[in-house]
Every structure is written in structure tokens, then in C-alpha cells.
mmCIF file of C-alpha atoms in Angstrom:
data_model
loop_
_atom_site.group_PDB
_atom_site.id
_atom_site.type_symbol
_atom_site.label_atom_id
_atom_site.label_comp_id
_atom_site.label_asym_id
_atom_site.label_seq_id
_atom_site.Cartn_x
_atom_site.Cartn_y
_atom_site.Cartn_z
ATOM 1 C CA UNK Y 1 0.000 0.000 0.000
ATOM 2 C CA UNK Y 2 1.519 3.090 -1.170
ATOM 3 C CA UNK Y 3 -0.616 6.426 -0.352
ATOM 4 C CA UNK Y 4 -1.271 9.105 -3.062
ATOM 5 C CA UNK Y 5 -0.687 12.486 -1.240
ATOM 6 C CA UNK Y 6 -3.144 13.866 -4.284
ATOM 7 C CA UNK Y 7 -5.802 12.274 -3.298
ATOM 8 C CA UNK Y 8 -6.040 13.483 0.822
ATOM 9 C CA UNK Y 9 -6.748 17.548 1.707
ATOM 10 C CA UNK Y 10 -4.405 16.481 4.534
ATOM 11 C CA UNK Y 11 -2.098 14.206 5.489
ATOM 12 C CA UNK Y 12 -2.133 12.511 9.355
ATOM 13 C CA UNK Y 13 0.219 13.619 11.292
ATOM 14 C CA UNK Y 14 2.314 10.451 11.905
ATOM 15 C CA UNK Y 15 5.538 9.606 13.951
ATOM 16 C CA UNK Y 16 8.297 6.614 14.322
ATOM 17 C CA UNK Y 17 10.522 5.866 17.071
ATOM 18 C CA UNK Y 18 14.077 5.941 15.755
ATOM 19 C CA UNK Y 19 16.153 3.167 16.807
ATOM 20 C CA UNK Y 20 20.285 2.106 16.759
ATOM 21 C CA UNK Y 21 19.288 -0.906 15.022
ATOM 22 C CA UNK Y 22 19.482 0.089 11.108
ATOM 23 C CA UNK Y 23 22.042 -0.442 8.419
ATOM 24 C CA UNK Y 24 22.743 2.867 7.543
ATOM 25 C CA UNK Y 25 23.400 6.566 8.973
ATOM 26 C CA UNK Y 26 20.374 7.863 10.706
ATOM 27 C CA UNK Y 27 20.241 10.997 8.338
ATOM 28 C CA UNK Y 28 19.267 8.620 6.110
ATOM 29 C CA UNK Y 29 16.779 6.482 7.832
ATOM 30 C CA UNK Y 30 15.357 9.929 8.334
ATOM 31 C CA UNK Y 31 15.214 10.934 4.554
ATOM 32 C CA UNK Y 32 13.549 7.701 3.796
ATOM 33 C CA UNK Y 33 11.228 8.712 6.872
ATOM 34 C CA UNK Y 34 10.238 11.636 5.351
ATOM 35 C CA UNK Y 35 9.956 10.301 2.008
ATOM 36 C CA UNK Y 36 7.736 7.354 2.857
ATOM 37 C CA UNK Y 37 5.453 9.753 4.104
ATOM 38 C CA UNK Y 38 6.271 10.233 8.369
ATOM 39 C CA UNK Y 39 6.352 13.476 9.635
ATOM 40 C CA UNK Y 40 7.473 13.369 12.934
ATOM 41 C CA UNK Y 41 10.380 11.568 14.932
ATOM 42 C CA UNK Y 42 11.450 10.404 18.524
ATOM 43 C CA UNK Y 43 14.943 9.297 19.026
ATOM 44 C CA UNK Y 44 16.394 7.774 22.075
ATOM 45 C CA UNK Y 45 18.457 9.928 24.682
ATOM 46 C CA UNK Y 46 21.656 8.114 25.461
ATOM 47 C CA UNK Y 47 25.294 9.396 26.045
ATOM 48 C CA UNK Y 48 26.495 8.776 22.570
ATOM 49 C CA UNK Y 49 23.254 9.929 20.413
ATOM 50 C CA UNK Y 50 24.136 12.610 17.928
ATOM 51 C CA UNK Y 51 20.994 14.711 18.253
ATOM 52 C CA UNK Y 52 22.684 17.983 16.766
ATOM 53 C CA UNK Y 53 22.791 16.248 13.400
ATOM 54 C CA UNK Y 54 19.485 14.207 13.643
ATOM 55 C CA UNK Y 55 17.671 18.374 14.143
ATOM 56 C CA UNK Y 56 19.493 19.372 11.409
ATOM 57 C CA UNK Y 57 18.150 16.327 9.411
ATOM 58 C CA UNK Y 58 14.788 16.713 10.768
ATOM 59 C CA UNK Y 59 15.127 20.787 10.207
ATOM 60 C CA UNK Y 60 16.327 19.704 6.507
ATOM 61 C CA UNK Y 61 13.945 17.842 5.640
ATOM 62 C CA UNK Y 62 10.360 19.765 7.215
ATOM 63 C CA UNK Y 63 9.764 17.422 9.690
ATOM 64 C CA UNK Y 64 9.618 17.765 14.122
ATOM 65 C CA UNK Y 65 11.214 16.040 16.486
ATOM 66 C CA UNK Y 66 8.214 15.081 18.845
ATOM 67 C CA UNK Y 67 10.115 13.919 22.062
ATOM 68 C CA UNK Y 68 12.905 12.370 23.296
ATOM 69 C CA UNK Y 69 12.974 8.890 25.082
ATOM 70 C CA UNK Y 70 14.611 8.981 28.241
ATOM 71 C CA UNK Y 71 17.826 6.288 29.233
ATOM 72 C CA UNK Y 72 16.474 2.497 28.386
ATOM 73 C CA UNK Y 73 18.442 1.143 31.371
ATOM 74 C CA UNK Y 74 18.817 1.584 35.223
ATOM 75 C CA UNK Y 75 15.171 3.144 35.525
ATOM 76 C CA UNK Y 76 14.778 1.074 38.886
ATOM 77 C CA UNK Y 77 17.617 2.702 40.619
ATOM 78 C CA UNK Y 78 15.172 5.663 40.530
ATOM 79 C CA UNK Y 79 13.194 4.337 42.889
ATOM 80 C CA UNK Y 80 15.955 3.632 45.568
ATOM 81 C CA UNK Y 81 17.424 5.191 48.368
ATOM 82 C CA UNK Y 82 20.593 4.709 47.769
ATOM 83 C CA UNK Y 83 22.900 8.022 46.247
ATOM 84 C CA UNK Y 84 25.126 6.076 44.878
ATOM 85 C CA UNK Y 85 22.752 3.957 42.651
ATOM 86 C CA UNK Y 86 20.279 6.553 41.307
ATOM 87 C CA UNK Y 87 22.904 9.259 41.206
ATOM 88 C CA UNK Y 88 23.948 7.975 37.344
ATOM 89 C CA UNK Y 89 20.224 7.321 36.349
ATOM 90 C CA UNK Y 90 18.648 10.677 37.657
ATOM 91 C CA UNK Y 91 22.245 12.434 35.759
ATOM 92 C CA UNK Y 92 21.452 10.764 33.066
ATOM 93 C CA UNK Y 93 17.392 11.672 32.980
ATOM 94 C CA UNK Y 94 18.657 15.030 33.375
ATOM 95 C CA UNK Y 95 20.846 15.338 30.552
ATOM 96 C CA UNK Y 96 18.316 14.100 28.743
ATOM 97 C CA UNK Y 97 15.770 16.533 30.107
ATOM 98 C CA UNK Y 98 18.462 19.731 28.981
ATOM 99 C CA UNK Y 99 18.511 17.991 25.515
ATOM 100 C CA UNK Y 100 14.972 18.617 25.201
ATOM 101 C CA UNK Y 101 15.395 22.417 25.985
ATOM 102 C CA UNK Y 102 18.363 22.682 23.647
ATOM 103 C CA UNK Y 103 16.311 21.101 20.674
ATOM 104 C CA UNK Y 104 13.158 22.420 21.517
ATOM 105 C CA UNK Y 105 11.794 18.884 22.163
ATOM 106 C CA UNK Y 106 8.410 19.256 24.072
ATOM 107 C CA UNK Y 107 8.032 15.513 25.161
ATOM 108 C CA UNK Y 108 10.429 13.936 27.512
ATOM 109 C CA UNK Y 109 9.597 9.863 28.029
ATOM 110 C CA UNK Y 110 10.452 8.553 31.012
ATOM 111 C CA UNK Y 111 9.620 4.384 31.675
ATOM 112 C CA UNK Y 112 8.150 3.976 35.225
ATOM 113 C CA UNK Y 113 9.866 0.774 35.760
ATOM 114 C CA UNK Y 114 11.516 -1.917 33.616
ATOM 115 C CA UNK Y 115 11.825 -5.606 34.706
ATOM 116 C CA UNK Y 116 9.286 -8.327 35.745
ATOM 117 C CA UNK Y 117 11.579 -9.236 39.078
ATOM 118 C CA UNK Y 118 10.278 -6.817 41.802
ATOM 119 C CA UNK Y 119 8.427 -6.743 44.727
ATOM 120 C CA UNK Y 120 6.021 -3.909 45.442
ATOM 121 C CA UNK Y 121 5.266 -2.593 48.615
ATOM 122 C CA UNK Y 122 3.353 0.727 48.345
ATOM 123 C CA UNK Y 123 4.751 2.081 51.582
ATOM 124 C CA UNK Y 124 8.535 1.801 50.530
ATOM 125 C CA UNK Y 125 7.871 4.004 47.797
ATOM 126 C CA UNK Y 126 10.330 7.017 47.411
ATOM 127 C CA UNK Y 127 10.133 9.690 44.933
ATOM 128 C CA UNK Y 128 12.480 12.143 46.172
ATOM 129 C CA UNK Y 129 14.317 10.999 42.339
ATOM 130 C CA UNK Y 130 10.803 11.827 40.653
ATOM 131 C CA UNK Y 131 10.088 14.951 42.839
ATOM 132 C CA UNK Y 132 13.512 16.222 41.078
ATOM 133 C CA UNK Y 133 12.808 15.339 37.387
ATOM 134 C CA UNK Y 134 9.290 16.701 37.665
ATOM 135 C CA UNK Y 135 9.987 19.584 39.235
ATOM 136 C CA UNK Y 136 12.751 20.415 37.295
ATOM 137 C CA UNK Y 137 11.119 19.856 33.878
ATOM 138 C CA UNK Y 138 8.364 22.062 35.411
ATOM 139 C CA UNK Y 139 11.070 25.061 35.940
ATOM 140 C CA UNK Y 140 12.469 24.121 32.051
ATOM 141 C CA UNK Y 141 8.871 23.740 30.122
ATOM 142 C CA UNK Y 142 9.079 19.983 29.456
ATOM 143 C CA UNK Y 143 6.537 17.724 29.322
ATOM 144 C CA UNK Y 144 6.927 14.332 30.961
ATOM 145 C CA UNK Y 145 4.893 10.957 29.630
ATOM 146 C CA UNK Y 146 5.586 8.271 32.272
ATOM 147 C CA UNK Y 147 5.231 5.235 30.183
ATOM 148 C CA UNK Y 148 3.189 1.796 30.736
ATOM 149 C CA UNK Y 149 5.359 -1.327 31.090
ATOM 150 C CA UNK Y 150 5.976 -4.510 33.512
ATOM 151 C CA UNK Y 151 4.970 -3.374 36.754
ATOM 152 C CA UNK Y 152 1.848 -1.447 36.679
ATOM 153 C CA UNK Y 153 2.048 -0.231 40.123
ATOM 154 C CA UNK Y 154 4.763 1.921 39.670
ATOM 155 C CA UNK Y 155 2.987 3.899 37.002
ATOM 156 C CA UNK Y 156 -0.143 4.113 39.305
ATOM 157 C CA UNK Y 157 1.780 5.533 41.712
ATOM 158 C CA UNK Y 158 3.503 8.435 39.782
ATOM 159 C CA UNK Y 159 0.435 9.419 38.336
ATOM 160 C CA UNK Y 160 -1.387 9.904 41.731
ATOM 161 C CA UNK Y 161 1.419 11.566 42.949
ATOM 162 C CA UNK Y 162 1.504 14.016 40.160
ATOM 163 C CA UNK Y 163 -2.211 14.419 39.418
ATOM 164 C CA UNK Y 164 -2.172 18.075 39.769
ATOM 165 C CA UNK Y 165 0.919 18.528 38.031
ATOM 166 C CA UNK Y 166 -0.117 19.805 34.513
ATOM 167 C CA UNK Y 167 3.113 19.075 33.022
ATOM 168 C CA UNK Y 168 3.103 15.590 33.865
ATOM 169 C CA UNK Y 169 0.928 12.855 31.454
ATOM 170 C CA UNK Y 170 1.295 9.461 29.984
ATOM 171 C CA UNK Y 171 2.719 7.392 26.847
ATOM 172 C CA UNK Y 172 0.354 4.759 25.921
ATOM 173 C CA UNK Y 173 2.366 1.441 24.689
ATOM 174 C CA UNK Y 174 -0.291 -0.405 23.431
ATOM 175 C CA UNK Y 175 2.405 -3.866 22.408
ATOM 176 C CA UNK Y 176 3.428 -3.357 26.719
ATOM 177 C CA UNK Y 177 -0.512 -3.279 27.396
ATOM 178 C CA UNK Y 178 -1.166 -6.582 25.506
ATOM 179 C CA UNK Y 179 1.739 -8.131 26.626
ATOM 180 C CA UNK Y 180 2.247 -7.261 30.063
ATOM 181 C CA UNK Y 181 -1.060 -5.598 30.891
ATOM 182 C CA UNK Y 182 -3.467 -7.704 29.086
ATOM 183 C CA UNK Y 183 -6.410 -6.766 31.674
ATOM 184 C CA UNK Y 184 -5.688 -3.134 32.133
ATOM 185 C CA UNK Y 185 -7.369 -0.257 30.090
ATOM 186 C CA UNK Y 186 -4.859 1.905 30.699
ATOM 187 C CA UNK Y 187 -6.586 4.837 28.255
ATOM 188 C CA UNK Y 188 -9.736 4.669 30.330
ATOM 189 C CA UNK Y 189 -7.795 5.223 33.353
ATOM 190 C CA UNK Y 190 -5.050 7.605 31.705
ATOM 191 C CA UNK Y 191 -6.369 8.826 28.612
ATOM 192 C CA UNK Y 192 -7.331 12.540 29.820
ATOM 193 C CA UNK Y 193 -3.594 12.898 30.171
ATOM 194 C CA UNK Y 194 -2.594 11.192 27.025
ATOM 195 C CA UNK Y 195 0.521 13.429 25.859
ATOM 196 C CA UNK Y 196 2.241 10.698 23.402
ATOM 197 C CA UNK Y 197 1.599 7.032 21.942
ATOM 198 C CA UNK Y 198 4.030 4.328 21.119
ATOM 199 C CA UNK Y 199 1.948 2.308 18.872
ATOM 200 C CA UNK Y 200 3.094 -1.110 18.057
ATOM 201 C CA UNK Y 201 2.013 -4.887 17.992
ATOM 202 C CA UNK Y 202 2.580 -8.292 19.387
ATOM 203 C CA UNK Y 203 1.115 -11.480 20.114
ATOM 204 C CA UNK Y 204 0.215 -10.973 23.697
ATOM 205 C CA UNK Y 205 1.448 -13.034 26.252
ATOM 206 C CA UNK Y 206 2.345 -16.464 25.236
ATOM 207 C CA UNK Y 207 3.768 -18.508 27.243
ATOM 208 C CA UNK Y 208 1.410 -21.936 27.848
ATOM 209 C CA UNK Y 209 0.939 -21.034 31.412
ATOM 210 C CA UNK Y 210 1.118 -17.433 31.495
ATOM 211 C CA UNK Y 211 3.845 -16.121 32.617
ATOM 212 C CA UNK Y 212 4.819 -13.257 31.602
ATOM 213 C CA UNK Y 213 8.141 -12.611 29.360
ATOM 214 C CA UNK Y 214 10.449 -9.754 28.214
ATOM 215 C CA UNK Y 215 10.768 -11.290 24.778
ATOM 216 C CA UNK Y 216 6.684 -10.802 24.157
ATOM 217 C CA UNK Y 217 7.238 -6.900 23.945
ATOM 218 C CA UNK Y 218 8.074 -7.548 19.984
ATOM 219 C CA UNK Y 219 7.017 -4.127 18.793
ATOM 220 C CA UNK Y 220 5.579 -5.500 15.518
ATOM 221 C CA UNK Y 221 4.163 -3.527 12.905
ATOM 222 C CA UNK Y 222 0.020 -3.113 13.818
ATOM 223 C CA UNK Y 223 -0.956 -5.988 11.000
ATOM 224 C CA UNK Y 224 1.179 -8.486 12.445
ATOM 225 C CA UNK Y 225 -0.055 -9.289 15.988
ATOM 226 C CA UNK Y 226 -2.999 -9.777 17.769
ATOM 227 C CA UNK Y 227 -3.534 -6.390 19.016
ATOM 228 C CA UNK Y 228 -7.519 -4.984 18.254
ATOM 229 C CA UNK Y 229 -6.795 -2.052 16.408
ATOM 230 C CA UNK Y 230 -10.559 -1.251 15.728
ATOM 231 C CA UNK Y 231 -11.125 -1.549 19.533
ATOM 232 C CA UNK Y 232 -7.766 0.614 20.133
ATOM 233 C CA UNK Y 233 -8.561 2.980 18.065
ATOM 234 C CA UNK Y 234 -12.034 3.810 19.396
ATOM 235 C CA UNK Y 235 -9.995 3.953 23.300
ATOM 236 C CA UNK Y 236 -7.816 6.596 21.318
ATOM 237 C CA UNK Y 237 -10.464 8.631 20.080
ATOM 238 C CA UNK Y 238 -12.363 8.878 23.378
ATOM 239 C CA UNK Y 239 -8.381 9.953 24.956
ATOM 240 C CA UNK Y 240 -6.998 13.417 25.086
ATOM 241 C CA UNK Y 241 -6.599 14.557 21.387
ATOM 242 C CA UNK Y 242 -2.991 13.906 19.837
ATOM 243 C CA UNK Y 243 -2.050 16.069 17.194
ATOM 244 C CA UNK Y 244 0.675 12.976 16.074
ATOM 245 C CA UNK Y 245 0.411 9.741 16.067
ATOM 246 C CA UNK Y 246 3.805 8.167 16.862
ATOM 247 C CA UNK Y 247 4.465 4.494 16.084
ATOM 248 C CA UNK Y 248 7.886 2.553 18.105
ATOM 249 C CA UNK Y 249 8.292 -0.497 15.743
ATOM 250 C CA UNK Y 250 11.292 -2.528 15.359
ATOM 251 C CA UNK Y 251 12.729 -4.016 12.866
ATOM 252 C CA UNK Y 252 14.492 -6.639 15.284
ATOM 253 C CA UNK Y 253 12.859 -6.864 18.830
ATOM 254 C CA UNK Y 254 15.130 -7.600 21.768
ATOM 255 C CA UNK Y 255 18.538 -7.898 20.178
ATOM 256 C CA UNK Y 256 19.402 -11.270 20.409
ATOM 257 C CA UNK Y 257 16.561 -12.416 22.392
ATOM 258 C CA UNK Y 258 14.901 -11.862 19.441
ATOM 259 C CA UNK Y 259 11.834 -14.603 19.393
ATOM 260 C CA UNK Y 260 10.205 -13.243 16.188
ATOM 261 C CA UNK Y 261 12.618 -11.942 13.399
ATOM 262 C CA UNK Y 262 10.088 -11.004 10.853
ATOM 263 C CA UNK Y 263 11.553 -7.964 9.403
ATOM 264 C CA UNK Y 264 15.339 -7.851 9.606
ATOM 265 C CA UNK Y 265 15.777 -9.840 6.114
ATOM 266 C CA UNK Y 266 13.627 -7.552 4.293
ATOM 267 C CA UNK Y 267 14.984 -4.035 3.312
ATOM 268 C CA UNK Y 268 14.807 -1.143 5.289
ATOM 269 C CA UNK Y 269 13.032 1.162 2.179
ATOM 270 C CA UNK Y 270 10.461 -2.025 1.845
ATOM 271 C CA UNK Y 271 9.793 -2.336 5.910
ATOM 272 C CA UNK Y 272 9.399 1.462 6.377
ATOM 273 C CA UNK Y 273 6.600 1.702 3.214
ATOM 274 C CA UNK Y 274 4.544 -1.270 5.074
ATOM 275 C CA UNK Y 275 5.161 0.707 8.575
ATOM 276 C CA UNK Y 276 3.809 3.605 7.040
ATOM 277 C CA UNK Y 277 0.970 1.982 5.109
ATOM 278 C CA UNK Y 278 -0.227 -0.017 8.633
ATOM 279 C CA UNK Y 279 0.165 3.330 10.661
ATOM 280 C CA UNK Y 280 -1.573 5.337 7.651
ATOM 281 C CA UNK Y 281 -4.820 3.187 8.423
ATOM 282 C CA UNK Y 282 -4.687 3.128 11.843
ATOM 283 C CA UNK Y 283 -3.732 7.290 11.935
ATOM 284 C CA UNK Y 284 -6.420 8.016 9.270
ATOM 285 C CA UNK Y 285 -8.828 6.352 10.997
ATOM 286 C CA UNK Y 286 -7.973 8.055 14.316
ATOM 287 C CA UNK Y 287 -8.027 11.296 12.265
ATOM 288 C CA UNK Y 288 -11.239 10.551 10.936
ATOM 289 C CA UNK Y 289 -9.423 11.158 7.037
ATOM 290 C CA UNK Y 290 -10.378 9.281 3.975
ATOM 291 C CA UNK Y 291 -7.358 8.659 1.300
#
């Protein structure tokens, strides 16, 4: 599927979720985003990321950086009490938080938690961490989207604690809600603060028994799991409006825990026109567009 920009009065807005995990420079991947139609991007904050030259790109080539996805790793050391373990984290958030002023990058992403070993106790919590990265991106104009992953009770907890705080919403995951959440609506509970979307697939939890794995969280493109799109995006329309749609798919999920390599054989111009094409129908739909 290949859309005709004649035949629509206007495009959806759509984004993708650049990843280190392509065979070329990113100024690249990002001409072939814009080519194949995308007009947003979200790249991933880490030490080494090159994000003067991916805003050029993006400048180059008409497009908008939409946020910035805080540090992948280390997330739980937030949560502890220990200096010496959350001191490198929280530096690292913060970096990534003065990145997003530099670039003008309104969306910071922040995971609540990462990891299915943990044991919750809601009176241990400690958010002096959080208190800092809130209140700081409150002082610098950033937005922060706490994000839905394995344990749910962490993000429960950060958004009671920062109800009130109107620069504080959520990033919907829909792949971590069907694979890790399968009985949570999380946009019924979250959607009025809906301030980004990570749209993506999988094939839910599926493990004989049930247990729940790392390796289900495939980010697929939306035809090729068992996700409900029809029944998402109905949840998304009834959420706080998003003016893009932003889609984290992967061509190769978990590295080499990869369960599922659908993609990574297939070139990168052919996988980004079927990304496009899947998240064309989905965002049109959302949009309420006809092509």
C-alpha cells in the first residue's frame, strides 16, 4: 500500500521511534522517513546519540522532532534510596531533560519501571528521584509521559502523585498493554492525560501457562499481531486529542533475544513503506481522514 498524497486535503500527522538498530546513517533512515510519508520523529536519549545532526536532518527535511525517550536502562535505581545507585540514572534523565530544551523537544519519556523481578510494597515508595525530574522539567517547560510497562504499580503511583501537576501525562504502549497488561485499560484510566503514543504490535502473552516474558514486547508492525486495532482505536479517540500519532516499531525486537525476526531480512526502504501503510490506516482512521 503506497498512499497518493493527491488524493487526501491532509495528510495525518504520523511519527516513528528511531532506533540504533538500522544499516545505515540515521540521516538517512530519516530521509527515507520523510519520504515514505512520516512526519514526525522520537529518538532515544543516550550518552552517545548525535541529536545535533538528527535536528538538522529533521530541520532539513520539514519534519519535528516530537520527544525524546529517556535512558532504556537503570530506571529502577530511581526508585531507591541509595545516592550512589540513582545518582547515574537521575544524571542521566537530566541530561536528557536539557537535551529537550536545547532542541526544543516538548516531550520527555520517562519508563516507570523496567523488569518483571520486583516486589512492590506501596509504603517503601520514594520519589524524592521523581520529585527532582518533575519539578525540574516544570522550571524548564518539558513535558513528561511516564510510560506503561511490567509493573503497573509503579505507574499508578507516579500518576497519583503528580495528578495536579499539569506538566506531567502518559505514553500509551499499546504492544506493553497486551503483553504485560493484558487486563488493564490503561486509556480509560489515563487517557485525559494522554501526551504521546508508542503504537506497536505483538502477540500478547504467550507462554502456555502465562507467565509473563520480556521477549513478548516484539514491537511489531500493527498488521502483524494480535492487538484490536478497531477496539484501540475507538480507546484513542475517546483519549486526550494527539495532534501525532507516533508508532515505536522494530525491525528486530530484543537484540538477540529476538523470538520473532520477521523484518530484519527484508529491506529497510520495503519495511518502512509497510510501517507507514499499517500506521496510515490506523492514523487516518484516528483522524477521521479518507485517502
Amino acid at each position: 500500500m503506497i498512499i497518493n498524497p493527491t488524493r487526501c486535503f491532509m495528510l495525518p500527522k504520523i511519527g516513528f521511534s528511531l532506533q540504533s538498530q538500522y544499516d545505515r546513517p540515521i540521516t538517512q533512515v530519516i530521509d527515507l522517513l520523510r519520504k515514505t510519508g512520516f512526519s514526525a520523529v522520537s529518538p532515544v536519549w543516550s550518552p552517545k546519540l548525535d541529536l545535533e545532526t538528527i535536528a538538522g536532518c529533521v530541520r532539513e527535511n520539514g519534519m519535528t522532532i516530537q520527544s525524546l525517550h529517556g535512558p532504556l536502562r537503570g530506571l529502577p535505581d530511581l526508585w531507591g534510596q541509595d545516592p550512589a545507585r540513582s545518582a547515574p540514572i537521575l544524571a542521566q534523565c537530566l541530561a536528557a531533560m536539557d537535551a529537550c530544551v536545547t532542541y526544543s523537544i516538548p516531550i520527555l519519556v520517562i519508563h516507570s519501571w523496567t523488569g518483571l523481578d520486583y516486589s512492590f510494597r506501596k509504603s517503601d515508595l520514594y520519589f524524592h528521584n521523581f520529585d527532582i525530574l518533575v519539578n525540574e522539567a516544570d522550571c524548564k517547560g518539558i513535558l513528561i509521559a511516564f510510560e506503561n510497562l511490567e509493573g503497573p504499580e509503579y505507574l499508578d503511583a507516579l500518576m497519583e502523585r503528580y495528578a495536579d501537576r499539569p506538566n506531567i501525562g502518559f505514553c500509551w504502549d499499546s504492544g506493553h498493554e497486551r503483553c504485560y497488561t493484558p487486563d488493564r485499560d490503561y486509556l480509560q484510566e489515563y487517557g485525559h492525560r494522554l501526551i504521546m503514543t508508542h503504537l506497536n504490535d505483538n502477540l500478547g502473552i504467550t507462554h502456555p501457562q502465562g507467565i509473563l516474558q520480556g521477549t513478548d514486547d516484539l514491537h511489531l508492525l500493527p498488521q502483524d499481531g494480535t492487538v484490536d486495532w478497531e477496539d484501540a482505536i475507538k480507546r484513542l479517540q475517546k483519549a486526550q486529542r494527539q495532534e501525532i500519532l507516533n508508532f515505536e516499531l522494530k525491525i528486530r525486537p530484543k537484540g538477540d533475544r529476538c523470538t520473532h525476526d520477521l523484518y530484519s531480512n527484508i529491506p529497510l526502504e520495503e519495511y518502512l513503506v509497510r510501517a507507514y501503510a499499517d500506521a496510515y490506516r490506523i492514523a487516518s482512521a484516528y483522524f477521521d481522514m479518507k485517502a
